[in-house]
Amino acid sequence: MNPPDLRALQTGDADAWNAAFDWLWPTTFAVAQLKLQPYFQNEVEDVAIEALEKLVEKVRVVKTVEELKPLAASIAHHRAVSLLRER
């Protein structure tokens, strides 16, 4: 799958965001699952979605679309670790 157009994401284009979700979801979900599956399997999807929601706030500051995947993974990782610490 090809990455979405960054400019379209930055302007809030719904089609671009749908493509971004499809492009980013497998990575974001996998990172959350890696951290949470042994302890909180039911929270994996919620953490992945939260990570993508946070990514929407960050999309205006990235310079290339390729930065989005590692950023989404990092957000998911940190959110998962935070959840583990909270509980």
Short mmCIF file of N, CA, C and O in Angstrom, two decimals:
data_model
loop_
_atom_site.label_atom_id
_atom_site.label_comp_id
_atom_site.label_asym_id
_atom_site.label_seq_id
_atom_site.Cartn_x
_atom_site.Cartn_y
_atom_site.Cartn_z
N MET A 1 0.83 -1.18 0.00
CA MET A 1 0.00 0.00 0.00
C MET A 1 0.88 1.25 0.00
O MET A 1 1.86 1.32 0.73
N ASN A 2 0.50 2.21 -0.79
CA ASN A 2 1.26 3.45 -0.90
C ASN A 2 0.86 4.43 0.20
O ASN A 2 -0.29 4.46 0.62
N PRO A 3 1.81 5.25 0.63
CA PRO A 3 1.47 6.24 1.64
C PRO A 3 0.53 7.31 1.07
O PRO A 3 0.56 7.58 -0.13
N PRO A 4 -0.27 7.92 1.92
CA PRO A 4 -1.18 8.97 1.46
C PRO A 4 -0.42 10.26 1.17
O PRO A 4 0.75 10.40 1.54
N ASP A 5 -1.09 11.19 0.54
CA ASP A 5 -0.51 12.49 0.23
C ASP A 5 -0.48 13.35 1.49
O ASP A 5 -1.53 13.60 2.10
N LEU A 6 0.70 13.81 1.87
CA LEU A 6 0.85 14.57 3.11
C LEU A 6 0.08 15.89 3.05
O LEU A 6 -0.57 16.27 4.02
N ARG A 7 0.15 16.58 1.94
CA ARG A 7 -0.57 17.86 1.84
C ARG A 7 -2.07 17.66 2.02
O ARG A 7 -2.74 18.47 2.66
N ALA A 8 -2.59 16.60 1.45
CA ALA A 8 -4.02 16.32 1.59
C ALA A 8 -4.35 16.03 3.06
O ALA A 8 -5.40 16.47 3.56
N LEU A 9 -3.47 15.31 3.74
CA LEU A 9 -3.69 15.05 5.17
C LEU A 9 -3.68 16.35 5.96
O LEU A 9 -4.51 16.56 6.85
N GLN A 10 -2.73 17.19 5.64
CA GLN A 10 -2.58 18.45 6.38
C GLN A 10 -3.77 19.38 6.16
O GLN A 10 -4.04 20.22 7.01
N THR A 11 -4.46 19.24 5.06
CA THR A 11 -5.65 20.07 4.81
C THR A 11 -6.92 19.39 5.28
O THR A 11 -8.00 19.95 5.14
N GLY A 12 -6.81 18.17 5.81
CA GLY A 12 -7.96 17.48 6.37
C GLY A 12 -8.80 16.73 5.35
O GLY A 12 -9.97 16.43 5.62
N ASP A 13 -8.23 16.37 4.23
CA ASP A 13 -8.96 15.64 3.20
C ASP A 13 -9.40 14.27 3.73
O ASP A 13 -8.57 13.46 4.16
N ALA A 14 -10.70 14.01 3.69
CA ALA A 14 -11.25 12.77 4.26
C ALA A 14 -10.74 11.53 3.54
O ALA A 14 -10.43 10.52 4.18
N ASP A 15 -10.64 11.58 2.22
CA ASP A 15 -10.15 10.42 1.47
C ASP A 15 -8.69 10.12 1.82
O ASP A 15 -8.31 8.96 1.94
N ALA A 16 -7.91 11.17 1.97
CA ALA A 16 -6.50 10.97 2.35
C ALA A 16 -6.40 10.36 3.74
O ALA A 16 -5.56 9.49 3.99
N TRP A 17 -7.27 10.79 4.65
CA TRP A 17 -7.25 10.23 6.00
C TRP A 17 -7.71 8.78 6.02
O TRP A 17 -7.20 7.97 6.80
N ASN A 18 -8.66 8.43 5.18
CA ASN A 18 -9.06 7.03 5.07
C ASN A 18 -7.90 6.18 4.57
O ASN A 18 -7.66 5.07 5.08
N ALA A 19 -7.18 6.70 3.58
CA ALA A 19 -6.01 5.99 3.07
C ALA A 19 -4.92 5.90 4.14
O ALA A 19 -4.25 4.87 4.28
N ALA A 20 -4.75 6.98 4.89
CA ALA A 20 -3.74 7.00 5.96
C ALA A 20 -4.07 5.96 7.02
O ALA A 20 -3.18 5.27 7.53
N PHE A 21 -5.34 5.87 7.37
CA PHE A 21 -5.75 4.87 8.37
C PHE A 21 -5.38 3.47 7.89
O PHE A 21 -4.78 2.69 8.64
N ASP A 22 -5.73 3.15 6.66
CA ASP A 22 -5.41 1.82 6.11
C ASP A 22 -3.91 1.59 6.07
O ASP A 22 -3.44 0.46 6.29
N TRP A 23 -3.14 2.62 5.80
CA TRP A 23 -1.69 2.52 5.70
C TRP A 23 -1.03 2.40 7.07
O TRP A 23 -0.06 1.66 7.25
N LEU A 24 -1.57 3.11 8.06
CA LEU A 24 -0.94 3.17 9.38
C LEU A 24 -1.46 2.12 10.37
O LEU A 24 -0.74 1.75 11.30
N TRP A 25 -2.68 1.67 10.18
CA TRP A 25 -3.30 0.77 11.16
C TRP A 25 -2.49 -0.48 11.45
O TRP A 25 -2.29 -0.81 12.64
N PRO A 26 -2.01 -1.21 10.45
CA PRO A 26 -1.29 -2.45 10.79
C PRO A 26 -0.08 -2.22 11.70
O PRO A 26 0.14 -2.98 12.65
N THR A 27 0.66 -1.16 11.46
CA THR A 27 1.84 -0.87 12.28
C THR A 27 1.43 -0.45 13.69
O THR A 27 1.97 -0.94 14.68
N THR A 28 0.48 0.46 13.76
CA THR A 28 0.04 0.98 15.05
C THR A 28 -0.57 -0.13 15.91
O THR A 28 -0.26 -0.25 17.10
N PHE A 29 -1.39 -0.95 15.30
CA PHE A 29 -2.01 -2.07 16.02
C PHE A 29 -0.95 -3.06 16.49
O PHE A 29 -0.99 -3.53 17.63
N ALA A 30 0.02 -3.37 15.63
CA ALA A 30 1.06 -4.34 15.98
C ALA A 30 1.90 -3.86 17.16
O ALA A 30 2.24 -4.65 18.05
N VAL A 31 2.22 -2.58 17.19
CA VAL A 31 3.02 -2.05 18.30
C VAL A 31 2.22 -2.13 19.60
O VAL A 31 2.75 -2.57 20.64
N ALA A 32 0.97 -1.72 19.56
CA ALA A 32 0.14 -1.80 20.76
C ALA A 32 -0.03 -3.25 21.21
O ALA A 32 0.05 -3.56 22.40
N GLN A 33 -0.23 -4.13 20.26
CA GLN A 33 -0.42 -5.55 20.58
C GLN A 33 0.84 -6.15 21.20
O GLN A 33 0.76 -6.93 22.15
N LEU A 34 1.98 -5.80 20.67
CA LEU A 34 3.24 -6.32 21.19
C LEU A 34 3.41 -6.00 22.68
O LEU A 34 3.83 -6.85 23.46
N LYS A 35 3.04 -4.78 23.06
CA LYS A 35 3.20 -4.37 24.45
C LYS A 35 2.08 -4.88 25.35
O LYS A 35 2.31 -5.22 26.51
N LEU A 36 0.86 -4.91 24.84
CA LEU A 36 -0.29 -5.13 25.72
C LEU A 36 -0.86 -6.53 25.72
O LEU A 36 -1.56 -6.90 26.67
N GLN A 37 -0.62 -7.30 24.68
CA GLN A 37 -1.28 -8.61 24.57
C GLN A 37 -1.11 -9.49 25.80
O GLN A 37 -2.07 -10.10 26.25
N PRO A 38 0.08 -9.57 26.37
CA PRO A 38 0.20 -10.47 27.53
C PRO A 38 -0.61 -10.01 28.76
O PRO A 38 -0.91 -10.81 29.64
N TYR A 39 -0.96 -8.73 28.81
CA TYR A 39 -1.57 -8.20 30.02
C TYR A 39 -3.00 -7.67 29.80
O TYR A 39 -3.87 -7.91 30.62
N PHE A 40 -3.18 -6.91 28.74
CA PHE A 40 -4.46 -6.24 28.49
C PHE A 40 -4.86 -6.38 27.02
O PHE A 40 -4.94 -5.40 26.29
N GLN A 41 -5.12 -7.57 26.59
CA GLN A 41 -5.49 -7.85 25.19
C GLN A 41 -6.67 -7.00 24.74
O GLN A 41 -6.72 -6.54 23.61
N ASN A 42 -7.62 -6.77 25.63
CA ASN A 42 -8.82 -6.02 25.27
C ASN A 42 -8.56 -4.53 25.04
O ASN A 42 -9.42 -3.83 24.53
N GLU A 43 -7.40 -4.05 25.42
CA GLU A 43 -7.06 -2.63 25.28
C GLU A 43 -6.27 -2.33 24.01
O GLU A 43 -6.05 -1.17 23.70
N VAL A 44 -5.84 -3.34 23.29
CA VAL A 44 -4.96 -3.14 22.13
C VAL A 44 -5.60 -2.22 21.10
O VAL A 44 -4.98 -1.23 20.66
N GLU A 45 -6.80 -2.51 20.70
CA GLU A 45 -7.46 -1.70 19.67
C GLU A 45 -7.67 -0.27 20.15
O GLU A 45 -7.46 0.68 19.38
N ASP A 46 -8.06 -0.09 21.39
CA ASP A 46 -8.28 1.25 21.92
C ASP A 46 -7.00 2.07 21.91
O ASP A 46 -7.00 3.25 21.54
N VAL A 47 -5.89 1.46 22.30
CA VAL A 47 -4.61 2.15 22.31
C VAL A 47 -4.18 2.51 20.89
O VAL A 47 -3.69 3.61 20.63
N ALA A 48 -4.38 1.60 19.96
CA ALA A 48 -4.03 1.89 18.56
C ALA A 48 -4.86 3.05 18.02
O ALA A 48 -4.33 3.94 17.34
N ILE A 49 -6.13 3.08 18.32
CA ILE A 49 -6.99 4.18 17.87
C ILE A 49 -6.57 5.49 18.53
O ILE A 49 -6.48 6.53 17.86
N GLU A 50 -6.28 5.46 19.81
CA GLU A 50 -5.81 6.66 20.50
C GLU A 50 -4.53 7.19 19.87
O GLU A 50 -4.35 8.41 19.73
N ALA A 51 -3.65 6.29 19.49
CA ALA A 51 -2.39 6.70 18.85
C ALA A 51 -2.67 7.41 17.53
O ALA A 51 -2.06 8.45 17.23
N LEU A 52 -3.59 6.89 16.76
CA LEU A 52 -3.91 7.54 15.49
C LEU A 52 -4.60 8.88 15.71
O LEU A 52 -4.39 9.82 14.94
N GLU A 53 -5.39 8.98 16.74
CA GLU A 53 -6.02 10.27 17.07
C GLU A 53 -4.96 11.30 17.43
O GLU A 53 -5.05 12.46 17.02
N LYS A 54 -3.97 10.90 18.20
CA LYS A 54 -2.87 11.81 18.55
C LYS A 54 -2.06 12.19 17.31
O LYS A 54 -1.57 13.31 17.21
N LEU A 55 -1.93 11.26 16.40
CA LEU A 55 -1.17 11.51 15.17
C LEU A 55 -1.83 12.62 14.36
O LEU A 55 -1.13 13.42 13.73
N VAL A 56 -3.14 12.69 14.37
CA VAL A 56 -3.85 13.74 13.63
C VAL A 56 -3.37 15.11 14.09
O VAL A 56 -3.17 16.02 13.28
N GLU A 57 -3.13 15.25 15.38
CA GLU A 57 -2.65 16.51 15.94
C GLU A 57 -1.23 16.84 15.48
O GLU A 57 -0.85 18.00 15.44
N LYS A 58 -0.46 15.83 15.15
CA LYS A 58 0.95 16.01 14.81
C LYS A 58 1.21 16.15 13.31
O LYS A 58 2.31 16.49 12.90
N VAL A 59 0.20 15.87 12.48
CA VAL A 59 0.44 15.78 11.04
C VAL A 59 0.91 17.11 10.44
O VAL A 59 1.62 17.13 9.45
N ARG A 60 0.56 18.20 11.05
CA ARG A 60 0.96 19.50 10.50
C ARG A 60 2.44 19.81 10.70
O ARG A 60 2.98 20.67 10.02
N VAL A 61 3.10 19.13 11.62
CA VAL A 61 4.50 19.44 11.90
C VAL A 61 5.49 18.52 11.21
O VAL A 61 6.69 18.79 11.23
N VAL A 62 5.01 17.44 10.60
CA VAL A 62 5.94 16.54 9.91
C VAL A 62 6.27 17.11 8.54
O VAL A 62 5.48 17.84 7.94
N LYS A 63 7.45 16.76 8.05
CA LYS A 63 7.89 17.28 6.76
C LYS A 63 7.68 16.30 5.62
O LYS A 63 7.55 16.71 4.47
N THR A 64 7.65 15.01 5.95
CA THR A 64 7.42 14.00 4.91
C THR A 64 6.42 12.98 5.43
O THR A 64 6.32 12.73 6.64
N VAL A 65 5.69 12.39 4.51
CA VAL A 65 4.68 11.40 4.89
C VAL A 65 5.32 10.16 5.50
O VAL A 65 4.73 9.50 6.34
N GLU A 66 6.56 9.90 5.14
CA GLU A 66 7.26 8.73 5.68
C GLU A 66 7.51 8.84 7.18
O GLU A 66 7.74 7.84 7.85
N GLU A 67 7.46 10.05 7.72
CA GLU A 67 7.64 10.25 9.16
C GLU A 67 6.43 9.76 9.95
O GLU A 67 6.53 9.51 11.16
N LEU A 68 5.29 9.63 9.30
CA LEU A 68 4.06 9.30 10.02
C LEU A 68 4.05 7.90 10.60
O LEU A 68 3.57 7.70 11.72
N LYS A 69 4.57 6.94 9.87
CA LYS A 69 4.51 5.55 10.36
C LYS A 69 5.35 5.37 11.64
O LYS A 69 4.84 4.84 12.63
N PRO A 70 6.61 5.81 11.65
CA PRO A 70 7.36 5.67 12.91
C PRO A 70 6.80 6.54 14.03
O PRO A 70 6.84 6.15 15.20
N LEU A 71 6.22 7.68 13.69
CA LEU A 71 5.60 8.53 14.71
C LEU A 71 4.38 7.84 15.30
O LEU A 71 4.20 7.82 16.53
N ALA A 72 3.56 7.26 14.47
CA ALA A 72 2.39 6.52 14.96
C ALA A 72 2.82 5.34 15.84
O ALA A 72 2.21 5.08 16.88
N ALA A 73 3.86 4.64 15.42
CA ALA A 73 4.37 3.52 16.21
C ALA A 73 4.89 4.00 17.57
O ALA A 73 4.62 3.37 18.60
N SER A 74 5.58 5.11 17.57
CA SER A 74 6.11 5.66 18.82
C SER A 74 4.98 6.08 19.75
O SER A 74 5.02 5.80 20.96
N ILE A 75 3.98 6.74 19.21
CA ILE A 75 2.84 7.15 20.03
C ILE A 75 2.14 5.93 20.61
O ILE A 75 1.79 5.90 21.80
N ALA A 76 1.92 4.91 19.80
CA ALA A 76 1.27 3.69 20.28
C ALA A 76 2.09 3.02 21.38
O ALA A 76 1.55 2.56 22.39
N HIS A 77 3.39 2.97 21.19
CA HIS A 77 4.28 2.37 22.19
C HIS A 77 4.17 3.13 23.52
O HIS A 77 4.00 2.52 24.59
N HIS A 78 4.29 4.45 23.45
CA HIS A 78 4.25 5.24 24.67
C HIS A 78 2.89 5.17 25.36
O HIS A 78 2.81 5.12 26.59
N ARG A 79 1.82 5.15 24.58
CA ARG A 79 0.49 5.03 25.17
C ARG A 79 0.31 3.67 25.85
O ARG A 79 -0.26 3.57 26.92
N ALA A 80 0.83 2.62 25.21
CA ALA A 80 0.75 1.28 25.79
C ALA A 80 1.54 1.20 27.09
O ALA A 80 1.07 0.64 28.09
N VAL A 81 2.73 1.76 27.10
CA VAL A 81 3.55 1.77 28.31
C VAL A 81 2.86 2.56 29.42
O VAL A 81 2.84 2.14 30.58
N SER A 82 2.27 3.68 29.05
CA SER A 82 1.53 4.48 30.04
C SER A 82 0.38 3.69 30.65
O SER A 82 0.15 3.74 31.87
N LEU A 83 -0.33 2.96 29.80
CA LEU A 83 -1.44 2.14 30.29
C LEU A 83 -0.93 1.06 31.25
O LEU A 83 -1.53 0.84 32.31
N LEU A 84 0.18 0.44 30.91
CA LEU A 84 0.76 -0.58 31.79
C LEU A 84 1.15 0.03 33.14
O LEU A 84 0.93 -0.58 34.19
N ARG A 85 1.71 1.21 33.11
CA ARG A 85 2.11 1.86 34.36
C ARG A 85 0.90 2.26 35.19
O ARG A 85 0.94 2.17 36.42
N GLU A 86 -0.16 2.72 34.52
CA GLU A 86 -1.37 3.13 35.24
C GLU A 86 -2.00 1.97 36.00
O GLU A 86 -2.53 2.14 37.08
N ARG A 87 -1.96 0.81 35.38
CA ARG A 87 -2.66 -0.34 35.97
C ARG A 87 -1.69 -1.21 36.73
O ARG A 87 -2.00 -2.12 37.38
#
